[in-house]
Short mmCIF file of C-alpha atoms and ligand atoms in Angstrom, two decimals:
data_model
loop_
_atom_site.label_atom_id
_atom_site.label_comp_id
_atom_site.label_asym_id
_atom_site.label_seq_id
_atom_site.Cartn_x
_atom_site.Cartn_y
_atom_site.Cartn_z
CA MET A 1 42.83 3.15 29.27
CA ASN A 2 42.33 6.80 28.62
CA THR A 3 42.89 9.00 31.64
CA SER A 4 40.05 11.24 30.59
CA PHE A 5 38.00 9.32 33.16
CA LEU A 6 40.09 11.04 35.76
CA LEU A 7 39.96 14.46 34.27
CA LEU A 8 36.75 15.73 35.45
CA THR A 9 36.87 15.72 39.17
CA GLY A 10 36.24 18.19 41.90
CA ARG A 11 32.46 18.06 41.67
CA ARG A 12 30.17 18.29 44.57
CA SER A 13 26.94 16.55 45.17
CA ALA A 14 25.71 20.02 45.59
CA LEU A 15 22.00 19.54 45.90
CA ARG A 16 22.76 19.29 49.57
CA GLN A 17 25.35 22.01 49.65
CA ALA A 18 25.49 25.72 49.36
CA GLY A 19 27.00 27.07 46.17
CA PRO A 20 26.53 25.84 42.65
CA ARG A 21 25.03 22.43 42.01
CA TYR A 22 27.16 20.15 39.92
CA ARG A 23 25.99 17.53 37.50
CA SER A 24 27.64 14.13 37.70
CA TYR A 25 30.78 13.66 35.73
CA ALA A 26 30.99 10.54 33.65
CA SER A 27 33.40 11.54 30.98
CA SER A 28 33.76 8.87 28.38
CA SER A 29 36.97 7.78 26.85
CA ALA A 30 37.30 8.54 23.22
CA SER A 31 39.76 5.77 22.75
CA SER A 32 40.22 2.27 23.99
CA LYS A 33 37.88 0.13 26.04
CA PRO A 34 38.23 0.76 29.75
CA SER A 35 39.91 -1.83 31.90
CA PRO A 36 37.69 -3.41 34.58
CA ALA A 37 39.23 -1.07 37.15
CA ALA A 38 38.56 1.92 34.97
CA LYS A 39 35.08 0.66 34.33
CA ASN A 40 34.39 0.50 38.04
CA ARG A 41 35.70 3.97 38.51
CA TRP A 42 33.54 5.12 35.60
CA ILE A 43 30.47 3.67 37.21
CA GLY A 44 31.53 5.23 40.48
CA ILE A 45 31.84 8.62 38.88
CA ALA A 46 28.66 8.17 36.94
CA LEU A 47 26.72 7.42 40.06
CA VAL A 48 27.71 10.64 41.73
CA THR A 49 25.00 13.24 41.45
CA ILE A 50 22.91 14.51 38.75
CA ALA A 51 20.40 17.18 39.37
CA ALA A 52 17.45 15.50 40.96
CA GLY A 53 15.46 18.45 39.76
CA GLY A 54 16.50 17.92 36.14
CA THR A 55 14.43 18.54 33.09
CA GLY A 56 10.80 17.86 33.64
CA ALA A 57 11.15 17.50 37.39
CA TYR A 58 8.07 18.24 39.41
CA LEU A 59 8.90 21.06 41.74
CA ARG A 60 8.41 20.41 45.38
CA SER A 61 7.44 23.27 47.63
CA GLN A 62 10.26 25.73 48.11
CA GLY A 63 11.41 27.84 51.00
CA PRO A 64 11.06 31.61 51.12
CA GLY A 65 12.42 33.51 48.14
CA SER A 66 15.90 34.97 48.05
CA ALA A 67 17.10 38.07 46.23
CA THR A 68 20.26 36.21 45.18
CA LEU A 69 20.31 33.34 42.72
CA ASN A 70 20.83 30.11 44.65
CA PRO A 71 20.42 26.39 43.96
CA ASP A 72 17.89 25.72 46.69
CA THR A 73 15.10 28.26 46.36
CA PHE A 74 13.59 30.07 43.41
CA THR A 75 14.66 33.67 42.89
CA LYS A 76 12.42 36.16 41.10
CA TYR A 77 13.59 37.87 37.93
CA ASN A 78 11.79 40.33 35.65
CA LEU A 79 11.47 39.87 31.91
CA VAL A 80 13.11 43.03 30.54
CA SER A 81 13.00 42.18 26.83
CA ARG A 82 12.34 39.35 24.42
CA GLU A 83 13.74 39.86 20.95
CA PRO A 84 13.14 37.39 18.14
CA VAL A 85 16.37 35.79 16.87
CA SER A 86 14.60 33.68 14.25
CA SER A 87 11.02 32.57 13.66
CA THR A 88 11.44 29.88 16.32
CA SER A 89 13.74 31.42 18.92
CA SER A 90 14.18 34.55 21.01
CA LEU A 91 16.72 36.31 23.15
CA PHE A 92 15.37 36.82 26.66
CA THR A 93 16.89 39.48 28.95
CA LEU A 94 16.05 39.18 32.64
CA ARG A 95 16.99 41.26 35.65
CA PRO A 96 16.75 40.27 39.31
CA ARG A 97 13.44 41.45 40.76
CA TYR A 98 15.13 42.63 43.96
CA PRO A 99 18.61 44.15 44.12
CA SER A 100 21.34 41.90 45.45
CA GLU A 101 25.01 42.70 45.49
CA HIS A 102 25.85 39.00 45.48
CA ASN A 103 24.41 37.92 42.13
CA TYR A 104 27.43 39.04 40.19
CA ASP A 105 29.71 36.90 42.36
CA VAL A 106 27.43 33.89 42.09
CA TYR A 107 27.52 34.13 38.28
CA GLU A 108 31.26 34.81 38.28
CA ASP A 109 31.99 31.59 40.18
CA ALA A 110 29.89 29.65 37.71
CA TRP A 111 31.50 31.30 34.66
CA LYS A 112 34.94 30.47 36.01
CA THR A 113 33.97 26.84 36.50
CA GLY A 114 32.58 26.07 33.06
CA VAL A 115 29.18 25.37 31.55
CA TRP A 116 26.18 26.08 33.78
CA SER A 117 22.44 26.38 33.67
CA VAL A 118 19.51 27.55 35.73
CA MET A 119 16.07 26.05 36.10
CA PHE A 120 13.03 28.17 35.18
CA LYS A 121 9.76 27.43 36.88
CA GLN A 122 6.42 27.17 35.09
CA PRO A 123 4.24 28.14 38.06
CA GLN A 124 0.84 26.96 36.80
CA LEU A 125 2.06 23.46 36.03
CA GLN A 126 4.72 23.46 38.76
CA ILE A 127 7.34 22.09 36.39
CA GLY A 128 10.81 23.33 35.59
CA ARG A 129 13.17 23.32 32.63
CA ASP A 130 16.85 24.14 32.38
CA TYR A 131 18.19 27.09 30.39
CA THR A 132 21.69 28.35 29.71
CA PRO A 133 22.71 31.95 30.47
CA LEU A 134 24.65 33.61 27.67
CA PRO A 135 28.04 35.06 28.53
CA THR A 136 29.05 38.62 27.79
CA THR A 137 31.15 39.11 24.70
CA ALA A 138 32.42 42.16 22.85
CA ALA A 139 29.11 42.08 20.93
CA THR A 140 26.81 42.02 23.97
CA PRO A 141 24.65 45.14 24.24
CA LEU A 142 24.33 45.04 28.07
CA THR A 143 25.75 48.05 29.90
CA VAL A 144 28.26 47.63 32.71
CA ASP A 145 25.56 48.72 35.17
CA GLU A 146 23.17 46.09 33.85
CA GLU A 147 25.85 43.45 34.20
CA ASN A 148 26.70 44.55 37.71
CA ASN A 149 23.01 44.46 38.55
CA GLY A 150 22.83 40.81 37.63
CA TYR A 151 21.08 40.89 34.25
CA LEU A 152 21.04 37.52 32.48
CA ARG A 153 20.34 36.68 28.83
CA PHE A 154 19.01 33.45 27.36
CA PHE A 155 18.61 32.09 23.85
CA ILE A 156 15.41 30.05 23.94
CA ARG A 157 13.71 28.06 21.22
CA LYS A 158 9.95 27.95 21.28
CA ASP A 159 8.80 24.36 20.98
CA PRO A 160 5.30 24.56 19.47
CA PHE A 161 4.17 21.77 21.83
CA GLY A 162 6.54 22.50 24.70
CA GLU A 163 5.10 23.50 28.05
CA VAL A 164 7.76 25.81 29.42
CA SER A 165 9.22 27.33 26.26
CA ARG A 166 5.71 28.23 25.08
CA TYR A 167 4.92 29.68 28.48
CA LEU A 168 8.09 31.81 28.41
CA HIS A 169 7.27 33.08 24.93
CA SER A 170 3.75 34.02 26.07
CA LEU A 171 4.83 36.18 29.02
CA LYS A 172 4.35 39.94 28.88
CA LEU A 173 7.36 42.22 29.37
CA GLY A 174 7.80 42.98 33.06
CA ALA A 175 6.46 39.56 34.08
CA ASP A 176 8.18 37.64 36.84
CA ILE A 177 10.20 34.53 36.03
CA GLU A 178 11.47 32.39 38.85
CA MET A 179 14.70 30.50 38.54
CA ARG A 180 17.15 28.57 40.65
CA GLY A 181 20.77 27.68 40.15
CA PRO A 182 23.53 27.80 39.18
CA GLN A 183 23.78 24.18 38.21
CA ILE A 184 27.20 23.25 36.87
CA GLU A 185 26.78 21.12 33.76
CA CYS A 186 30.45 20.70 32.99
CA ALA A 187 33.42 21.89 35.00
CA ILE A 188 36.09 22.63 32.44
CA PRO A 189 39.36 21.27 33.86
CA LYS A 190 42.05 23.85 34.50
CA GLN A 191 44.51 22.10 32.21
CA THR A 192 42.18 22.24 29.18
CA GLN A 193 43.93 23.65 26.15
CA GLU A 194 41.59 22.70 23.36
CA ILE A 195 37.81 22.31 23.19
CA LEU A 196 35.95 20.92 20.24
CA PHE A 197 32.33 21.89 20.81
CA ILE A 198 29.70 20.19 18.67
CA ALA A 199 26.45 22.12 18.99
CA GLY A 200 23.00 21.61 17.51
CA GLY A 201 20.47 24.49 17.56
CA THR A 202 20.22 26.15 20.98
CA GLY A 203 23.15 23.93 22.03
CA ILE A 204 25.17 26.94 20.90
CA ALA A 205 24.43 28.67 24.25
CA PRO A 206 26.65 26.26 26.24
CA ALA A 207 29.23 26.52 23.46
CA LEU A 208 29.43 30.26 24.03
CA GLN A 209 29.73 29.59 27.75
CA ALA A 210 32.51 27.05 27.25
CA GLY A 211 34.36 29.53 25.03
CA TYR A 212 33.92 32.33 27.52
CA SER A 213 35.04 30.22 30.46
CA LEU A 214 38.04 28.71 28.68
CA LEU A 215 39.27 31.87 27.00
CA ASN A 216 39.04 33.92 30.17
CA ARG A 217 41.98 31.83 31.32
CA THR A 218 44.13 33.29 28.56
CA THR A 219 47.51 34.67 29.62
CA GLU A 220 50.70 35.39 27.71
CA GLU A 221 51.82 31.82 28.29
CA ASN A 222 48.45 30.14 28.06
CA ARG A 223 46.39 30.54 24.91
CA PRO A 224 43.68 27.86 24.91
CA ARG A 225 41.51 27.37 21.84
CA ILE A 226 37.95 26.43 21.05
CA HIS A 227 36.54 25.22 17.78
CA ILE A 228 32.77 25.15 17.42
CA PHE A 229 30.76 23.11 14.96
CA TRP A 230 27.26 24.59 14.93
CA ALA A 231 24.50 22.74 13.12
CA ASN A 232 21.15 24.31 12.39
CA ARG A 233 18.16 23.22 10.41
CA LEU A 234 17.42 26.63 8.89
CA LYS A 235 19.57 29.41 7.52
CA GLU A 236 17.60 31.98 9.47
CA ASP A 237 19.05 30.55 12.70
CA CYS A 238 22.61 31.56 11.85
CA ILE A 239 22.35 34.31 9.28
CA GLY A 240 25.67 35.96 8.55
CA GLY A 241 27.66 33.02 9.91
CA HIS A 242 30.93 32.51 8.09
CA SER A 243 32.75 29.18 8.49
CA ASP A 244 36.44 29.40 9.31
CA THR A 245 37.30 26.02 7.80
CA PRO A 246 37.00 25.52 4.07
CA ILE A 247 33.78 23.60 3.56
CA LEU A 248 34.11 19.87 3.06
CA PRO A 249 31.19 18.83 0.86
CA THR A 250 31.08 15.52 2.64
CA SER A 251 28.41 14.25 4.94
CA ARG A 252 25.19 14.17 3.07
CA SER A 253 23.00 12.74 5.76
CA SER A 254 21.70 14.69 8.70
CA TRP A 255 22.20 13.63 12.30
CA PHE A 256 18.56 12.65 12.46
CA ALA A 257 18.90 10.47 9.37
CA GLY A 258 22.04 8.92 10.88
CA TRP A 259 20.14 8.38 14.06
CA PHE A 260 17.80 6.09 12.20
CA GLY A 261 20.69 4.23 10.71
CA SER A 262 21.23 5.58 7.22
CA SER A 263 24.77 5.47 5.89
CA LYS A 264 26.85 8.46 5.01
CA GLU A 265 27.84 9.47 1.55
CA THR A 266 31.18 11.19 1.22
CA VAL A 267 32.89 13.28 -1.42
CA PRO A 268 36.66 13.35 -2.02
CA ARG A 269 38.74 16.06 -0.37
CA ASP A 270 39.74 17.61 -3.67
CA GLN A 271 36.19 18.89 -3.95
CA ILE A 272 36.62 21.20 -0.99
CA ALA A 273 34.85 24.47 -1.59
CA PRO A 274 36.09 27.79 -0.20
CA ALA A 275 34.45 29.13 2.95
CA GLN A 276 31.29 31.04 2.14
CA PRO A 277 29.26 33.49 4.15
CA LEU A 278 25.81 32.00 4.65
CA SER A 279 24.13 35.23 3.74
CA ASN A 280 24.75 38.86 2.99
CA GLN A 281 21.98 39.85 5.37
CA GLU A 282 22.66 41.25 8.81
CA SER A 283 24.15 38.66 11.16
CA SER A 284 21.91 36.95 13.67
CA MET A 285 22.37 37.79 17.33
CA ILE A 286 24.21 34.55 18.13
CA VAL A 287 26.52 34.93 15.14
CA ARG A 288 27.38 38.42 16.40
CA GLU A 289 28.17 36.98 19.84
CA LEU A 290 30.42 34.33 18.28
CA ASP A 291 32.14 37.03 16.23
CA GLY A 292 32.46 39.10 19.41
CA LEU A 293 34.28 36.25 21.13
CA LYS A 294 36.55 35.84 18.11
CA SER A 295 37.45 39.52 18.10
CA GLN A 296 38.30 39.40 21.81
CA TYR A 297 40.55 36.36 21.41
CA PRO A 298 42.07 36.52 17.95
CA GLY A 299 43.25 33.14 16.68
CA GLN A 300 41.73 31.25 19.61
CA VAL A 301 38.15 30.79 18.38
CA THR A 302 37.01 29.20 15.16
CA VAL A 303 33.47 28.34 14.11
CA ASP A 304 32.04 26.21 11.34
CA TYR A 305 28.38 26.46 10.40
CA TYR A 306 26.36 23.53 9.09
CA LEU A 307 22.88 23.73 7.66
CA ASP A 308 20.39 20.93 7.11
CA GLU A 309 18.64 23.24 4.68
CA GLU A 310 21.76 23.33 2.52
CA ASN A 311 22.51 19.62 2.94
CA ARG A 312 25.62 20.31 4.96
CA PHE A 313 25.95 18.17 8.07
CA ILE A 314 28.57 17.51 10.70
CA GLY A 315 29.94 14.06 9.99
CA LYS A 316 32.97 11.93 10.69
CA LYS A 317 34.98 13.56 7.96
CA GLU A 318 34.44 17.07 9.28
CA ILE A 319 35.35 16.03 12.82
CA LEU A 320 38.43 14.10 11.73
CA ASN A 321 39.55 16.98 9.54
CA TYR A 322 39.48 19.24 12.56
CA ILE A 323 41.07 16.73 14.96
CA GLU A 324 43.93 16.13 12.55
CA SER A 325 44.57 19.85 12.36
CA THR A 326 45.20 20.11 16.12
CA PRO A 327 48.56 19.34 17.74
CA ARG A 328 48.92 15.81 19.09
CA PRO A 329 48.47 15.52 22.86
CA SER A 330 51.69 15.00 24.71
CA ASP A 331 51.73 11.92 26.91
CA GLY A 332 52.49 13.96 29.98
CA SER A 333 49.46 16.20 29.72
CA PRO A 334 46.30 14.15 29.81
CA GLY A 335 43.03 15.97 29.87
CA THR A 336 44.05 18.95 27.84
CA LYS A 337 41.57 18.19 25.05
CA LEU A 338 37.86 18.07 25.47
CA ILE A 339 34.96 17.31 23.15
CA LEU A 340 31.64 18.72 24.35
CA VAL A 341 28.36 17.92 22.64
CA SER A 342 25.12 19.81 23.18
CA GLY A 343 21.81 19.86 21.37
CA PRO A 344 18.61 17.89 20.91
CA GLU A 345 18.62 14.33 22.25
CA GLY A 346 18.88 12.77 18.80
CA PHE A 347 21.82 15.01 17.95
CA ILE A 348 23.71 13.99 21.09
CA SER A 349 22.89 10.32 20.49
CA TYR A 350 24.13 10.47 16.94
CA MET A 351 27.40 12.15 17.93
CA VAL A 352 28.29 10.41 21.21
CA GLY A 353 25.45 8.09 22.18
CA PRO A 354 22.54 8.84 24.48
CA LYS A 355 22.69 9.86 28.08
CA VAL A 356 21.00 7.29 30.27
CA TRP A 357 18.68 7.35 33.25
CA ALA A 358 19.29 5.10 36.24
CA ASP A 359 17.74 5.31 39.69
CA GLY A 360 16.17 8.65 38.85
CA LYS A 361 19.50 10.14 37.80
CA GLU A 362 20.68 11.20 34.39
CA LEU A 363 24.10 9.72 33.64
CA GLN A 364 26.54 10.14 30.80
CA GLY A 365 26.22 6.56 29.60
CA PRO A 366 28.84 4.88 27.47
CA LEU A 367 30.48 6.62 24.55
CA ARG A 368 28.81 5.65 21.28
CA GLY A 369 27.91 7.39 18.04
CA ILE A 370 30.26 8.66 15.41
CA ILE A 371 32.79 9.94 17.94
CA LYS A 372 33.25 6.41 19.25
CA GLU A 373 33.55 5.08 15.72
CA LEU A 374 36.33 7.60 15.08
CA ASP A 375 38.25 6.09 18.01
CA LEU A 376 39.99 9.37 18.81
CA LYS A 377 42.96 9.24 21.13
CA GLY A 378 43.61 11.76 23.87
CA TRP A 379 40.23 13.48 23.88
CA ALA A 380 37.84 13.43 26.83
CA VAL A 381 34.16 13.56 25.90
CA TRP A 382 31.26 15.09 27.73
CA LYS A 383 27.57 15.02 26.80
CA LEU A 384 25.67 18.14 27.83
C1 FAD B 401 21.19 21.78 30.89
C2 FAD B 401 20.18 22.23 29.86
C3 FAD B 401 20.28 23.51 29.33
C4 FAD B 401 19.34 23.92 28.39
N1 FAD B 401 19.46 25.18 27.85
C5 FAD B 401 18.56 25.59 26.93
C6 FAD B 401 18.65 26.91 26.36
O1 FAD B 401 19.53 27.72 26.68
N2 FAD B 401 17.73 27.25 25.42
C7 FAD B 401 16.72 26.39 25.04
O2 FAD B 401 15.91 26.76 24.19
N3 FAD B 401 16.62 25.15 25.58
C8 FAD B 401 17.49 24.75 26.52
N4 FAD B 401 17.36 23.50 27.08
C9 FAD B 401 16.15 22.69 26.77
C10 FAD B 401 15.03 23.12 27.73
O3 FAD B 401 15.37 22.74 29.05
C11 FAD B 401 13.69 22.46 27.42
O4 FAD B 401 13.88 21.07 27.32
C12 FAD B 401 13.05 22.96 26.14
O5 FAD B 401 12.81 24.37 26.22
C13 FAD B 401 11.70 22.26 25.92
O6 FAD B 401 10.94 22.38 27.08
P1 FAD B 401 9.36 22.58 26.99
O7 FAD B 401 8.80 22.51 28.36
O8 FAD B 401 9.00 23.77 26.17
O9 FAD B 401 8.92 21.31 26.16
P2 FAD B 401 8.32 19.93 26.75
O10 FAD B 401 6.98 20.15 27.31
O11 FAD B 401 9.34 19.30 27.61
O12 FAD B 401 8.19 19.11 25.41
C14 FAD B 401 9.32 18.88 24.56
C15 FAD B 401 8.86 18.11 23.34
O13 FAD B 401 8.50 16.81 23.75
C16 FAD B 401 7.20 16.52 23.30
N5 FAD B 401 6.56 15.72 24.34
C17 FAD B 401 6.31 16.09 25.60
N6 FAD B 401 5.73 15.09 26.27
C18 FAD B 401 5.60 14.08 25.39
C19 FAD B 401 5.08 12.77 25.45
N7 FAD B 401 4.57 12.30 26.58
N8 FAD B 401 5.12 12.02 24.36
C20 FAD B 401 5.66 12.48 23.21
N9 FAD B 401 6.17 13.70 23.08
C21 FAD B 401 6.14 14.47 24.15
C22 FAD B 401 6.51 17.84 23.12
O14 FAD B 401 5.49 17.77 22.16
C23 FAD B 401 7.63 18.74 22.68
O15 FAD B 401 7.80 18.69 21.28
C24 FAD B 401 18.29 23.06 27.99
C25 FAD B 401 18.20 21.78 28.54
C26 FAD B 401 19.13 21.38 29.46
C27 FAD B 401 19.02 19.99 30.04
#
């Protein structure tokens, strides 16, 4: 049994409590099959909470508004700016509509805990969707005053048929946006030393959060690390991105092809090509943020970029190559290594198997996908 089941504790069924809401923790073992006892515990953990107001939830009537972000009522923010990042995504900057000296502390608690989100309301349809605030890095253009005043930034993809993302992209500057939260998506355990974050598209936002949260714990004695695999369909999404690992010209099928069952074609290791910048053009906003994090924590952050457009996909070989490059976990320190996966549903399914719905709750579901096939030892896995 892998003790990763036990790693991720300390959550609260916070829909009923003040403070951040926590999603249920159903970390899956990346190694052997759980014993019946472990299985029971897994089910127990899995049945803890998950946000009842998750994606697509119909929003019941709310109490009076608050000036401070909170999980129970919607708080008004103003759209300060919306800058295109690529042809399909934008960076949104929002500031609280009414001043509150508490926002900073609310965010700070969430940043310290791990990966978190807020729910935006679409008022005409009375539906909500979750979005992930971006952390502040050395590359973030916010001023200290703006940060202290509770500004938040979001990287949001416009789904051409999506209700809320289209609505957000149609708003005029200065418009109100209502949100509630924070909702903790993944509490990063204190003992975590190594995160492998596998991100698809806007799944990079929680990767930046995980990096920020983990690396903020850096001291002279404690130097945790994060490695990010970031897959995009188009080059324009990650212009200027420069992979830290020499490129393995391996997995020739995309996650969506794999999802439908096609097999992978691999190329021998001796055909490894040197790392290449994706483009000479100016770096995209997210690439600058990733570079900002790297410059703040030299040697503790590495990023590899994968592009469908260039037939480069994250596959078993890439993951194994990274895993083998990390120190082996010592028996006495379970839970120091964490794999987080975030992105479109099909991407998550392909990597670690789908999340599942039961009794109106979204649960982690069993570990499947290529990570299960790799049968990694000593890594806890979490689907975002
Ligand atoms: C914790 C969390 C954090 C997130 N963070 C971010 C973030 O930072 N940035 C970001 O861009 N996204 C993020 N997302 C995703 C975001 O919440 C939304 O899911 C996304 O913006 C799409 O919402 P939408 O309302 O625009 O699309 P929806 O209206 O939900 O539609 C999504 C797609 O499903 C299709 N669809 C809808 N209904 C049907 C149907 N009945 N049959 C067939 N197809 C259908 C639509 O055509 C569309 O293509 C996050 C999600 C979660 C859970």
